[in-house]
Amino acid sequence: MSAKKTEIEIYDTTLRDGAQSRGINFSLEDKVRITKRLDDFGVHFIEAGWPDSNPTDGEYFKRIKKHKIKNARIVAFGRTRAKGRTCAKDATIQALLRAEPDALTIFGKSWDLQAEQVLKVSLKENLKIISDTVKYLKKKGFFVLYDAEHFFDGYISNAGYAVDTIMAAADAGADRIVLCDTNGGSLPSFIAALVCEAVSKTGAVIGVHAHNDSELAVANTLAAVEAGATHVHGTINGYGERAGNANLCSIIPNLMLKMNFKCIPKKNLARLRELARFVCELANVPMPGNLPYVGDYAFTHKAGAHMDAMKKMAHSYEHIKPLLVGGSTGTVVSDVSGRSNVIELAGQLGIDITGDAHKRTVRAVLKELKELGYGGYRFEGAEGSFELLVRKHLGVRKEFFSLEGFRVVVDKRASEKIYSEATIRIEVPDGKEFMVAEGNGPVDALDNALKKALLRFYPSLGEMRLIDYKVRVLDERDGTAASVRVLITSTDGKGVWGTVGVSENVIQASWKALVDSIEYKLLKDGL
Amino acid sequence: MSAKKTEIEIYDTTLRDGAQSRGINFSLEDKVRITKRLDDFGVHFIEAGWPDSNPTDGEYFKRIKKHKIKNARIVAFGRTRAKGRTCAKDATIQALLRAEPDALTIFGKSWDLQAEQVLKVSLKENLKIISDTVKYLKKKGFFVLYDAEHFFDGYISNAGYAVDTIMAAADAGADRIVLCDTNGGSLPSFIAALVCEAVSKTGAVIGVHAHNDSELAVANTLAAVEAGATHVHGTINGYGERAGNANLCSIIPNLMLKMNFKCIPKKNLARLRELARFVCELANVPMPGNLPYVGDYAFTHKAGAHMDAMKKMAHSYEHIKPLLVGGSTGTVVSDVSGRSNVIELAGQLGIDITGDAHKRTVRAVLKELKELGYGGYRFEGAEGSFELLVRKHLGVRKEFFSLEGFRVVVDKRASEKIYSEATIRIEVPDGKEFMVAEGNGPVDALDNALKKALLRFYPSLGEMRLIDYKVRVLDERDGTAASVRVLITSTDGKGVWGTVGVSENVIQASWKALVDSIEYKLLKDGL
């Protein structure tokens, strides 16, 4: 082992290729929140979208400039120029420039048949398209990554030509050449051999972009790294079209803990599980319990013989210490089950509960988290609710109001507009308040009524706005009725925060999340 | 490539190691049914259980004898003899014999620390335990497989000793020596090197048993085969403790289609997907859509650019022909789709709109899809709504009822239970129906009221149940109010379908999805 570890660049494409997953559609706000988390975590590149493919992606590149991104380069994705058109006159290319990202990834054809049958250009013309596009973007001053689409299939079809395409990109000055196993059908040994050849022939920094169609995406990525690739593409939880992309949540710990490479800052690895769950919540899809490293069952033992051996020898059935990736042995329902996680997460929110003085508080928080976790609560994406919970146990949570009751009515007549109104009765500092409001649906009406009732005492609530609302039905367990978990995202124009509520009744769950959101805002304002 | 393909033995442990999955518990009947399916499919060994660990497994070995098993050997699983006891006096060993299986698999310790700290025997004594047990079972006339538990971790701790343990088993006459990556932490290159060494030192038939803790179980299995292993363990769908076992549903097609090995009869491979779903149904767990080869999304394309290329060149984005494993090319209809997606998806739903006669229909569907897409509709996971839309344009959609109006009331008093009720007024075939119902929240109440009102005319609605409900707030655009998209999943015990609704009001969006769901059910029932 060398004294200095090789660094492998992590290129996250959750927001672009991951968003190709069936059932996953990120909102603009989701994209911004995930970008900030990935940046905090320490990935090197964040591929955020295709500027001219849809309005959300276009808007994203404007919005993200208002945020401070500390480590990562924000990447826009697009294709090489269209045939018979110059880059200057290609609308897609121009949209890439206008997005003003930190880096650009463009994909081109490495497979001879694809160039001829899909692009309908000659092989020679295809090389010129690649070369022209890279040169043009480099001249415009961009950091350019070239995605060699179908490189491995292309090599089987016409090895010499596939290599010519990446030589064209390298000669034109591409900063990274990424070999894509677009169809996910290649085997590790083949990937390794071709990465070797690409490294030696181009002299460029070679990357790999793998898909999981053969359940080999992680292995193919590691094989590429062993063969000399130093740049890897993937997504959080392996999200992506068909069987998904290479899963960064497995690749990163494998590279760092088992192969001794450097990727993200070492101390951040313990936040892997938290990151995985955060993205999962915003994607609004269930988290498979058996996901390696980050799933609820990743370190959970069912066999009696295993549990017994674990007692006698702690690492009997664990391939790594779970804490290294933010997990814990036997984690089942609670997402933040260790003391250190609680302290760490509170620290991130600016609450110091380290040291002996806070031992009891940490224990109490942990106990409540476990109980809530069992009831279906998850706090990823709901930092607001988590902070309120910690503050409650620190004895510094305040009650701003208390509920006497509410009623929501939704009315619809044949073709007329639907109408939602809520009445609410709360106790406030100087007595009782009774208020009515309407809204786009019962939760919105309730939110409006509550804010209207409180505005006289807390004028800053006027700045608040609900920007996302997600509902998830939880599994039925042991004959009890199904619960729903509601995740609310709010903003006051300065910050964005998430809160959570769980109940058998969706309005009740929403109410809990709403109340947390308002309390959190008042707390932030120092009230 | 040699003229005669090497045969790789498939050893299925779904019923034993797979049953260690959290949430999976097979009944005796399940086990018998799965055994017969696996046998039909053509696996070589079926590890069915541990005869003295529980009554179900004990009973299984009696029951299975009443069935004709054509190809597979039925295997009982157990451990080497306990310390200080002869095999003849070891209850576990005797239970194995009494089960009278076709073969026996016994596991022993390869890791020096495990022998000393868990078994609490000397290293020498451990070798004698392994040797004694194998010899005893061979003398009793059994086909004996030896599972070298923790072989790879053991090798790191004490390489010479780990090899001594498998030599002991081989010298005692074990028919197969299986190297187990019990903790799932090893990398493919390490697995390959050790398999090589085991093959050359023991001269035995070497097998591999991998776990997926590093998301490398499939790759590790293939690496072992490349290094000379000819016997592989795994489970259907990768079921198993923690992150699961090696997934036979990926290993088998990889070996046969990509590495040119023989495993199961070639014609049976097309039943892979059916087998995967069968086991999934009996395990009573959801089937992840992104499972390679067998998942619903394994061959599904969302990106418009991909669909376009697929039309021009069929294998553009498919690593194998889906039919080889019993799958088919799927399509996700979203706002980025083209004509080809629409025709393809309709075809999958059994609606033929190919050919010139349907050109206008396809165009009309596409136009409405784009408009709906702009309004926030997405049809992935909402095939029910998509089918209704196509049928509408084909002029074969029927109106079963029409809405006059509804009212939903949600009531909450301080600490009392929240209460939701819905009244509904609809026109039905013989006049008007007015109904009231309650529920867990407004949508549930509305769903209950609507079904109650319709039940008299359409009794089959009584079979219907809402199994998932998702809400997503869509981005605000150009000052218009935010919309919400509601995705509902329903079942009638036979099928599962999804429907979608979009509106500024969440109740209205839910109502649309509910109505589609009911219409779809009635359509399916031929009403």
mmCIF file of N, CA and C in Angstrom, chain A residues 19-25 28 30 114 149-150 183 185 213-215 219 241-243 247 250 254 258 282 290 297 300-303 306 316-317 319 332 404-412 414 420 440-441 465 470 504-505, chain B residues 19-22 24 114 149-150 183 185 213-215 219 241-243 247 250 254 258 290 297 300-303 306 315-317 319 332 380 383 404-412 414 420 440-442 472 475-476 504-505 507:
data_model
loop_
_atom_site.group_PDB
_atom_site.id
_atom_site.type_symbol
_atom_site.label_atom_id
_atom_site.label_comp_id
_atom_site.label_asym_id
_atom_site.label_seq_id
_atom_site.Cartn_x
_atom_site.Cartn_y
_atom_site.Cartn_z
ATOM 1 N N ALA A 19 -33.180 10.117 -11.846
ATOM 2 C CA ALA A 19 -34.555 10.600 -12.041
ATOM 3 C C ALA A 19 -35.241 9.891 -13.206
ATOM 4 N N GLN A 20 -34.487 9.038 -13.925
ATOM 5 C CA GLN A 20 -35.096 8.207 -14.974
ATOM 6 C C GLN A 20 -35.778 6.980 -14.376
ATOM 7 N N SER A 21 -35.614 6.762 -13.060
ATOM 8 C CA SER A 21 -36.290 5.637 -12.392
ATOM 9 C C SER A 21 -37.776 5.758 -12.580
ATOM 10 N N ARG A 22 -38.415 4.634 -12.743
ATOM 11 C CA ARG A 22 -39.861 4.606 -12.771
ATOM 12 C C ARG A 22 -40.383 5.090 -11.437
ATOM 13 N N GLY A 23 -41.309 6.039 -11.492
ATOM 14 C CA GLY A 23 -41.935 6.473 -10.247
ATOM 15 C C GLY A 23 -41.175 7.546 -9.497
ATOM 16 N N ILE A 24 -40.001 7.939 -9.964
ATOM 17 C CA ILE A 24 -39.279 9.012 -9.274
ATOM 18 C C ILE A 24 -39.340 10.284 -10.104
ATOM 19 N N ASN A 25 -39.861 11.336 -9.523
ATOM 20 C CA ASN A 25 -39.891 12.641 -10.176
ATOM 21 C C ASN A 25 -39.521 13.688 -9.130
ATOM 22 N N LEU A 28 -38.266 20.832 -8.258
ATOM 23 C CA LEU A 28 -37.138 21.756 -8.258
ATOM 24 C C LEU A 28 -36.551 21.881 -6.847
ATOM 25 N N ASP A 30 -36.760 19.711 -4.386
ATOM 26 C CA ASP A 30 -36.072 18.453 -4.077
ATOM 27 C C ASP A 30 -34.654 18.486 -4.633
ATOM 28 N N GLN A 114 -24.808 2.309 -33.902
ATOM 29 C CA GLN A 114 -25.657 3.380 -33.365
ATOM 30 C C GLN A 114 -25.439 4.680 -34.146
ATOM 31 N N GLU A 149 -21.045 6.775 -24.736
ATOM 32 C CA GLU A 149 -22.238 5.927 -24.625
ATOM 33 C C GLU A 149 -21.995 4.593 -25.313
ATOM 34 N N HIS A 150 -22.470 3.509 -24.696
ATOM 35 C CA HIS A 150 -22.359 2.173 -25.314
ATOM 36 C C HIS A 150 -20.915 1.803 -25.644
ATOM 37 N N ASN A 183 -26.055 -0.316 -21.476
ATOM 38 C CA ASN A 183 -27.086 -1.353 -21.361
ATOM 39 C C ASN A 183 -26.879 -2.249 -20.142
ATOM 40 N N GLY A 185 -24.849 -4.638 -19.566
ATOM 41 C CA GLY A 185 -24.718 -6.057 -19.838
ATOM 42 C C GLY A 185 -23.316 -6.617 -19.743
ATOM 43 N N ASP A 213 -28.086 -3.923 -14.942
ATOM 44 C CA ASP A 213 -28.946 -4.921 -15.604
ATOM 45 C C ASP A 213 -28.501 -6.363 -15.396
ATOM 46 N N SER A 214 -27.222 -6.568 -15.100
ATOM 47 C CA SER A 214 -26.742 -7.926 -14.835
ATOM 48 C C SER A 214 -26.435 -8.100 -13.349
ATOM 49 N N GLU A 215 -26.881 -7.173 -12.539
ATOM 50 C CA GLU A 215 -26.592 -7.115 -11.095
ATOM 51 C C GLU A 215 -25.087 -7.059 -10.845
ATOM 52 N N ALA A 219 -19.737 -4.176 -8.986
ATOM 53 C CA ALA A 219 -18.525 -4.947 -9.319
ATOM 54 C C ALA A 219 -17.832 -4.369 -10.547
ATOM 55 N N GLU A 241 -32.984 4.082 -14.461
ATOM 56 C CA GLU A 241 -33.875 3.367 -15.372
ATOM 57 C C GLU A 241 -33.619 1.859 -15.293
ATOM 58 N N ARG A 242 -34.634 1.068 -15.660
ATOM 59 C CA ARG A 242 -34.536 -0.405 -15.699
ATOM 60 C C ARG A 242 -34.089 -0.950 -14.316
ATOM 61 N N ALA A 243 -32.915 -1.611 -14.277
ATOM 62 C CA ALA A 243 -32.453 -2.177 -13.003
ATOM 63 C C ALA A 243 -31.621 -1.170 -12.210
ATOM 64 N N ASN A 247 -24.698 1.786 -7.679
ATOM 65 C CA ASN A 247 -25.120 2.339 -6.393
ATOM 66 C C ASN A 247 -23.945 2.938 -5.623
ATOM 67 N N SER A 250 -23.008 1.742 -2.096
ATOM 68 C CA SER A 250 -22.169 0.556 -1.925
ATOM 69 C C SER A 250 -20.757 0.806 -2.441
ATOM 70 N N ASN A 254 -17.190 0.527 -0.262
ATOM 71 C CA ASN A 254 -16.284 -0.510 -0.775
ATOM 72 C C ASN A 254 -14.919 0.082 -1.120
ATOM 73 N N LYS A 258 -12.612 -1.073 1.903
ATOM 74 C CA LYS A 258 -12.081 -2.368 1.484
ATOM 75 C C LYS A 258 -10.945 -2.272 0.489
ATOM 76 N N LEU A 282 -37.172 12.099 -0.265
ATOM 77 C CA LEU A 282 -37.543 13.089 -1.272
ATOM 78 C C LEU A 282 -37.991 12.412 -2.569
ATOM 79 N N ASN A 290 -33.188 -4.458 2.526
ATOM 80 C CA ASN A 290 -31.981 -5.261 2.308
ATOM 81 C C ASN A 290 -30.895 -4.537 1.510
ATOM 82 N N TYR A 297 -32.067 -3.576 7.241
ATOM 83 C CA TYR A 297 -31.679 -4.937 7.634
ATOM 84 C C TYR A 297 -30.206 -5.231 7.379
ATOM 85 N N THR A 300 -28.787 -6.616 10.413
ATOM 86 C CA THR A 300 -29.778 -7.232 11.277
ATOM 87 C C THR A 300 -29.718 -8.742 11.152
ATOM 88 N N HIS A 301 -29.735 -9.413 12.272
ATOM 89 C CA HIS A 301 -29.567 -10.862 12.265
ATOM 90 C C HIS A 301 -30.830 -11.562 12.730
ATOM 91 N N LYS A 302 -31.211 -12.573 11.991
ATOM 92 C CA LYS A 302 -32.421 -13.302 12.337
ATOM 93 C C LYS A 302 -32.073 -14.682 12.884
ATOM 94 N N ALA A 303 -31.084 -15.333 12.286
ATOM 95 C CA ALA A 303 -30.743 -16.698 12.698
ATOM 96 C C ALA A 303 -30.256 -16.720 14.143
ATOM 97 N N HIS A 306 -26.537 -17.175 14.575
ATOM 98 C CA HIS A 306 -25.742 -15.977 14.316
ATOM 99 C C HIS A 306 -25.728 -15.058 15.535
ATOM 100 N N SER A 316 -18.510 -11.642 14.212
ATOM 101 C CA SER A 316 -18.781 -12.948 13.608
ATOM 102 C C SER A 316 -19.559 -12.860 12.303
ATOM 103 N N TYR A 317 -20.571 -12.009 12.278
ATOM 104 C CA TYR A 317 -21.411 -11.955 11.083
ATOM 105 C C TYR A 317 -21.551 -10.534 10.541
ATOM 106 N N HIS A 319 -19.486 -7.676 8.152
ATOM 107 C CA HIS A 319 -18.324 -7.482 7.279
ATOM 108 C C HIS A 319 -17.590 -6.185 7.578
ATOM 109 N N VAL A 332 -33.592 -2.042 13.202
ATOM 110 C CA VAL A 332 -34.768 -2.471 12.470
ATOM 111 C C VAL A 332 -35.658 -1.301 12.116
ATOM 112 N N GLU A 404 -57.790 23.538 20.533
ATOM 113 C CA GLU A 404 -59.067 23.131 21.118
ATOM 114 C C GLU A 404 -59.838 22.256 20.142
ATOM 115 N N GLY A 405 -59.729 22.564 18.863
ATOM 116 C CA GLY A 405 -60.405 21.729 17.875
ATOM 117 C C GLY A 405 -60.371 22.354 16.501
ATOM 118 N N PHE A 406 -60.619 21.527 15.486
ATOM 119 C CA PHE A 406 -60.780 22.072 14.147
ATOM 120 C C PHE A 406 -61.823 21.258 13.394
ATOM 121 N N ARG A 407 -62.359 21.864 12.347
ATOM 122 C CA ARG A 407 -63.255 21.141 11.453
ATOM 123 C C ARG A 407 -62.928 21.559 10.029
ATOM 124 N N VAL A 408 -62.835 20.569 9.142
ATOM 125 C CA VAL A 408 -62.560 20.853 7.742
ATOM 126 C C VAL A 408 -63.733 20.358 6.914
ATOM 127 N N VAL A 409 -64.189 21.178 5.988
ATOM 128 C CA VAL A 409 -65.283 20.774 5.106
ATOM 129 C C VAL A 409 -64.834 20.930 3.663
ATOM 130 N N VAL A 410 -65.043 19.868 2.878
ATOM 131 C CA VAL A 410 -64.742 19.932 1.444
ATOM 132 C C VAL A 410 -66.043 19.687 0.701
ATOM 133 N N ASP A 411 -66.379 20.598 -0.195
ATOM 134 C CA ASP A 411 -67.672 20.565 -0.852
ATOM 135 C C ASP A 411 -67.498 20.582 -2.361
ATOM 136 N N LYS A 412 -68.261 19.736 -3.038
ATOM 137 C CA LYS A 412 -68.155 19.691 -4.501
ATOM 138 C C LYS A 412 -69.540 19.441 -5.099
ATOM 139 N N ALA A 414 -71.367 18.753 -8.760
ATOM 140 C CA ALA A 414 -71.197 18.352 -10.165
ATOM 141 C C ALA A 414 -70.029 19.071 -10.829
ATOM 142 N N SER A 420 -62.831 24.043 -0.255
ATOM 143 C CA SER A 420 -62.360 23.512 1.029
ATOM 144 C C SER A 420 -62.269 24.625 2.061
ATOM 145 N N ASN A 440 -56.641 25.178 -1.033
ATOM 146 C CA ASN A 440 -56.669 24.155 -2.083
ATOM 147 C C ASN A 440 -56.655 22.780 -1.439
ATOM 148 N N GLY A 441 -57.734 22.407 -0.859
ATOM 149 C CA GLY A 441 -57.764 21.119 -0.171
ATOM 150 C C GLY A 441 -57.721 21.313 1.320
ATOM 151 N N ARG A 465 -44.429 29.630 3.858
ATOM 152 C CA ARG A 465 -45.154 29.042 2.749
ATOM 153 C C ARG A 465 -44.843 27.545 2.699
ATOM 154 N N LYS A 470 -45.826 15.557 1.050
ATOM 155 C CA LYS A 470 -45.728 14.185 0.566
ATOM 156 C C LYS A 470 -46.444 13.253 1.515
ATOM 157 N N GLU A 504 -53.039 7.307 11.757
ATOM 158 C CA GLU A 504 -53.909 6.498 10.903
ATOM 159 C C GLU A 504 -54.726 7.405 9.993
ATOM 160 N N ASN A 505 -54.921 8.654 10.409
ATOM 161 C CA ASN A 505 -55.708 9.611 9.642
ATOM 162 C C ASN A 505 -54.788 10.623 8.970
ATOM 163 N N ALA B 19 -35.051 -18.157 3.716
ATOM 164 C CA ALA B 19 -36.084 -18.011 4.745
ATOM 165 C C ALA B 19 -35.561 -17.262 5.970
ATOM 166 N N GLN B 20 -34.254 -16.939 5.966
ATOM 167 C CA GLN B 20 -33.701 -16.099 7.035
ATOM 168 C C GLN B 20 -33.980 -14.620 6.768
ATOM 169 N N SER B 21 -34.549 -14.296 5.609
ATOM 170 C CA SER B 21 -34.901 -12.898 5.322
ATOM 171 C C SER B 21 -35.847 -12.389 6.374
ATOM 172 N N ARG B 22 -35.704 -11.131 6.689
ATOM 173 C CA ARG B 22 -36.692 -10.505 7.574
ATOM 174 C C ARG B 22 -38.032 -10.480 6.876
ATOM 175 N N ILE B 24 -39.884 -12.941 5.886
ATOM 176 C CA ILE B 24 -40.247 -14.099 5.056
ATOM 177 C C ILE B 24 -40.368 -15.336 5.940
ATOM 178 N N GLN B 114 -13.039 -18.302 15.304
ATOM 179 C CA GLN B 114 -14.403 -18.800 15.524
ATOM 180 C C GLN B 114 -14.362 -20.171 16.191
ATOM 181 N N GLU B 149 -17.760 -22.490 6.435
ATOM 182 C CA GLU B 149 -18.274 -21.206 6.904
ATOM 183 C C GLU B 149 -17.118 -20.225 7.113
ATOM 184 N N HIS B 150 -17.353 -18.958 6.756
ATOM 185 C CA HIS B 150 -16.329 -17.921 6.976
ATOM 186 C C HIS B 150 -14.982 -18.266 6.349
ATOM 187 N N ASN B 183 -20.010 -13.488 5.711
ATOM 188 C CA ASN B 183 -20.334 -12.110 6.070
ATOM 189 C C ASN B 183 -20.507 -11.212 4.842
ATOM 190 N N GLY B 185 -18.403 -9.894 2.831
ATOM 191 C CA GLY B 185 -17.533 -8.729 2.772
ATOM 192 C C GLY B 185 -16.395 -8.825 1.772
ATOM 193 N N ASP B 213 -23.644 -8.394 1.172
ATOM 194 C CA ASP B 213 -23.405 -7.246 2.049
ATOM 195 C C ASP B 213 -22.608 -6.134 1.396
ATOM 196 N N SER B 214 -21.818 -6.453 0.379
ATOM 197 C CA SER B 214 -21.061 -5.409 -0.320
ATOM 198 C C SER B 214 -21.629 -5.169 -1.715
ATOM 199 N N GLU B 215 -22.838 -5.681 -1.964
ATOM 200 C CA GLU B 215 -23.492 -5.629 -3.275
ATOM 201 C C GLU B 215 -22.640 -6.295 -4.342
ATOM 202 N N ALA B 219 -21.314 -10.919 -8.524
ATOM 203 C CA ALA B 219 -19.959 -10.812 -9.078
ATOM 204 C C ALA B 219 -19.018 -11.813 -8.416
ATOM 205 N N GLU B 241 -30.756 -13.267 4.787
ATOM 206 C CA GLU B 241 -30.515 -12.395 5.930
ATOM 207 C C GLU B 241 -29.734 -11.135 5.505
ATOM 208 N N ARG B 242 -29.892 -10.066 6.281
ATOM 209 C CA ARG B 242 -29.166 -8.803 6.029
ATOM 210 C C ARG B 242 -29.424 -8.278 4.605
ATOM 211 N N ALA B 243 -28.340 -8.212 3.785
ATOM 212 C CA ALA B 243 -28.528 -7.726 2.409
ATOM 213 C C ALA B 243 -28.858 -8.862 1.444
ATOM 214 N N ASN B 247 -28.065 -13.835 -5.790
ATOM 215 C CA ASN B 247 -29.345 -13.942 -6.479
ATOM 216 C C ASN B 247 -29.249 -14.865 -7.699
ATOM 217 N N SER B 250 -30.170 -13.667 -11.218
ATOM 218 C CA SER B 250 -29.172 -12.956 -12.030
ATOM 219 C C SER B 250 -28.015 -13.884 -12.399
ATOM 220 N N ASN B 254 -26.734 -14.856 -16.281
ATOM 221 C CA ASN B 254 -25.365 -14.406 -16.556
ATOM 222 C C ASN B 254 -24.494 -15.585 -16.995
ATOM 223 N N LYS B 258 -24.186 -15.106 -20.911
ATOM 224 C CA LYS B 258 -23.014 -14.252 -21.095
ATOM 225 C C LYS B 258 -21.696 -14.992 -20.958
ATOM 226 N N ASN B 290 -37.135 -3.006 -9.872
ATOM 227 C CA ASN B 290 -35.824 -2.853 -10.517
ATOM 228 C C ASN B 290 -34.947 -4.089 -10.413
ATOM 229 N N TYR B 297 -39.493 -3.536 -14.158
ATOM 230 C CA TYR B 297 -38.866 -2.431 -14.887
ATOM 231 C C TYR B 297 -37.575 -2.852 -15.588
ATOM 232 N N THR B 300 -37.696 -1.713 -19.057
ATOM 233 C CA THR B 300 -38.607 -0.593 -19.238
ATOM 234 C C THR B 300 -37.838 0.698 -19.476
ATOM 235 N N HIS B 301 -38.293 1.460 -20.452
ATOM 236 C CA HIS B 301 -37.561 2.672 -20.815
ATOM 237 C C HIS B 301 -38.404 3.909 -20.586
ATOM 238 N N LYS B 302 -37.793 4.918 -20.013
ATOM 239 C CA LYS B 302 -38.525 6.147 -19.706
ATOM 240 C C LYS B 302 -38.062 7.302 -20.595
ATOM 241 N N ALA B 303 -36.756 7.377 -20.806
ATOM 242 C CA ALA B 303 -36.225 8.517 -21.565
ATOM 243 C C ALA B 303 -36.688 8.467 -23.015
ATOM 244 N N HIS B 306 -34.093 7.288 -25.522
ATOM 245 C CA HIS B 306 -33.894 5.841 -25.557
ATOM 246 C C HIS B 306 -34.957 5.171 -26.437
ATOM 247 N N HIS B 315 -31.865 -3.443 -30.182
ATOM 248 C CA HIS B 315 -31.105 -3.752 -28.970
ATOM 249 C C HIS B 315 -30.306 -2.556 -28.449
ATOM 250 N N SER B 316 -30.728 -1.346 -28.854
ATOM 251 C CA SER B 316 -30.003 -0.144 -28.435
ATOM 252 C C SER B 316 -29.832 -0.051 -26.931
ATOM 253 N N TYR B 317 -30.893 -0.367 -26.185
ATOM 254 C CA TYR B 317 -30.811 -0.212 -24.734
ATOM 255 C C TYR B 317 -31.221 -1.472 -23.995
ATOM 256 N N HIS B 319 -29.647 -5.294 -22.831
ATOM 257 C CA HIS B 319 -28.429 -6.109 -22.792
ATOM 258 C C HIS B 319 -28.677 -7.527 -23.266
ATOM 259 N N VAL B 332 -42.491 3.252 -20.180
ATOM 260 C CA VAL B 332 -43.106 4.141 -19.218
ATOM 261 C C VAL B 332 -43.646 5.319 -20.004
ATOM 262 N N GLU B 380 -46.689 6.661 -15.304
ATOM 263 C CA GLU B 380 -45.934 5.513 -14.816
ATOM 264 C C GLU B 380 -46.583 5.115 -13.511
ATOM 265 N N GLU B 383 -51.109 2.706 -15.070
ATOM 266 C CA GLU B 383 -51.518 2.053 -16.321
ATOM 267 C C GLU B 383 -53.040 2.029 -16.442
ATOM 268 N N GLU B 404 -73.082 14.057 -8.794
ATOM 269 C CA GLU B 404 -73.863 15.279 -8.544
ATOM 270 C C GLU B 404 -73.163 16.145 -7.515
ATOM 271 N N GLY B 405 -72.528 15.499 -6.566
ATOM 272 C CA GLY B 405 -71.795 16.275 -5.581
ATOM 273 C C GLY B 405 -71.332 15.428 -4.408
ATOM 274 N N PHE B 406 -70.373 15.951 -3.675
ATOM 275 C CA PHE B 406 -69.995 15.290 -2.420
ATOM 276 C C PHE B 406 -69.583 16.329 -1.390
ATOM 277 N N ARG B 407 -69.614 15.928 -0.136
ATOM 278 C CA ARG B 407 -69.124 16.784 0.930
ATOM 279 C C ARG B 407 -68.342 15.922 1.919
ATOM 280 N N VAL B 408 -67.168 16.412 2.293
ATOM 281 C CA VAL B 408 -66.349 15.687 3.260
ATOM 282 C C VAL B 408 -66.172 16.575 4.485
ATOM 283 N N VAL B 409 -66.345 15.996 5.668
ATOM 284 C CA VAL B 409 -66.151 16.745 6.905
ATOM 285 C C VAL B 409 -65.127 16.022 7.772
ATOM 286 N N VAL B 410 -64.138 16.774 8.242
ATOM 287 C CA VAL B 410 -63.162 16.206 9.166
ATOM 288 C C VAL B 410 -63.245 17.010 10.455
ATOM 289 N N ASP B 411 -63.420 16.316 11.555
ATOM 290 C CA ASP B 411 -63.682 16.968 12.820
ATOM 291 C C ASP B 411 -62.680 16.524 13.870
ATOM 292 N N LYS B 412 -62.169 17.478 14.643
ATOM 293 C CA LYS B 412 -61.199 17.121 15.685
ATOM 294 C C LYS B 412 -61.417 18.024 16.899
ATOM 295 N N ALA B 414 -59.730 18.868 20.571
ATOM 296 C CA ALA B 414 -58.548 18.740 21.431
ATOM 297 C C ALA B 414 -57.958 17.341 21.423
ATOM 298 N N SER B 420 -63.586 11.495 10.285
ATOM 299 C CA SER B 420 -63.784 11.906 8.887
ATOM 300 C C SER B 420 -65.024 11.249 8.319
ATOM 301 N N ASN B 440 -60.551 6.665 7.420
ATOM 302 C CA ASN B 440 -59.318 7.209 7.992
ATOM 303 C C ASN B 440 -58.875 8.397 7.166
ATOM 304 N N GLY B 441 -59.553 9.481 7.306
ATOM 305 C CA GLY B 441 -59.202 10.642 6.502
ATOM 306 C C GLY B 441 -60.213 10.837 5.396
ATOM 307 N N PRO B 442 -60.201 12.020 4.770
ATOM 308 C CA PRO B 442 -61.230 12.384 3.811
ATOM 309 C C PRO B 442 -61.296 11.490 2.572
ATOM 310 N N ARG B 472 -48.152 14.112 -4.381
ATOM 311 C CA ARG B 472 -46.986 14.886 -4.726
ATOM 312 C C ARG B 472 -47.403 16.302 -5.089
ATOM 313 N N ASP B 475 -44.494 21.577 -8.941
ATOM 314 C CA ASP B 475 -43.922 22.925 -8.903
ATOM 315 C C ASP B 475 -44.916 23.968 -9.377
ATOM 316 N N GLU B 476 -44.822 25.097 -8.737
ATOM 317 C CA GLU B 476 -45.606 26.219 -9.232
ATOM 318 C C GLU B 476 -44.967 26.725 -10.516
ATOM 319 N N GLU B 504 -55.625 21.291 -8.512
ATOM 320 C CA GLU B 504 -55.108 22.226 -7.505
ATOM 321 C C GLU B 504 -55.561 21.798 -6.123
ATOM 322 N N ASN B 505 -56.664 21.049 -6.078
ATOM 323 C CA ASN B 505 -57.195 20.607 -4.796
ATOM 324 C C ASN B 505 -56.918 19.123 -4.605
ATOM 325 N N ILE B 507 -58.219 16.863 -2.757
ATOM 326 C CA ILE B 507 -59.399 15.985 -2.710
ATOM 327 C C ILE B 507 -59.924 15.737 -4.122
#
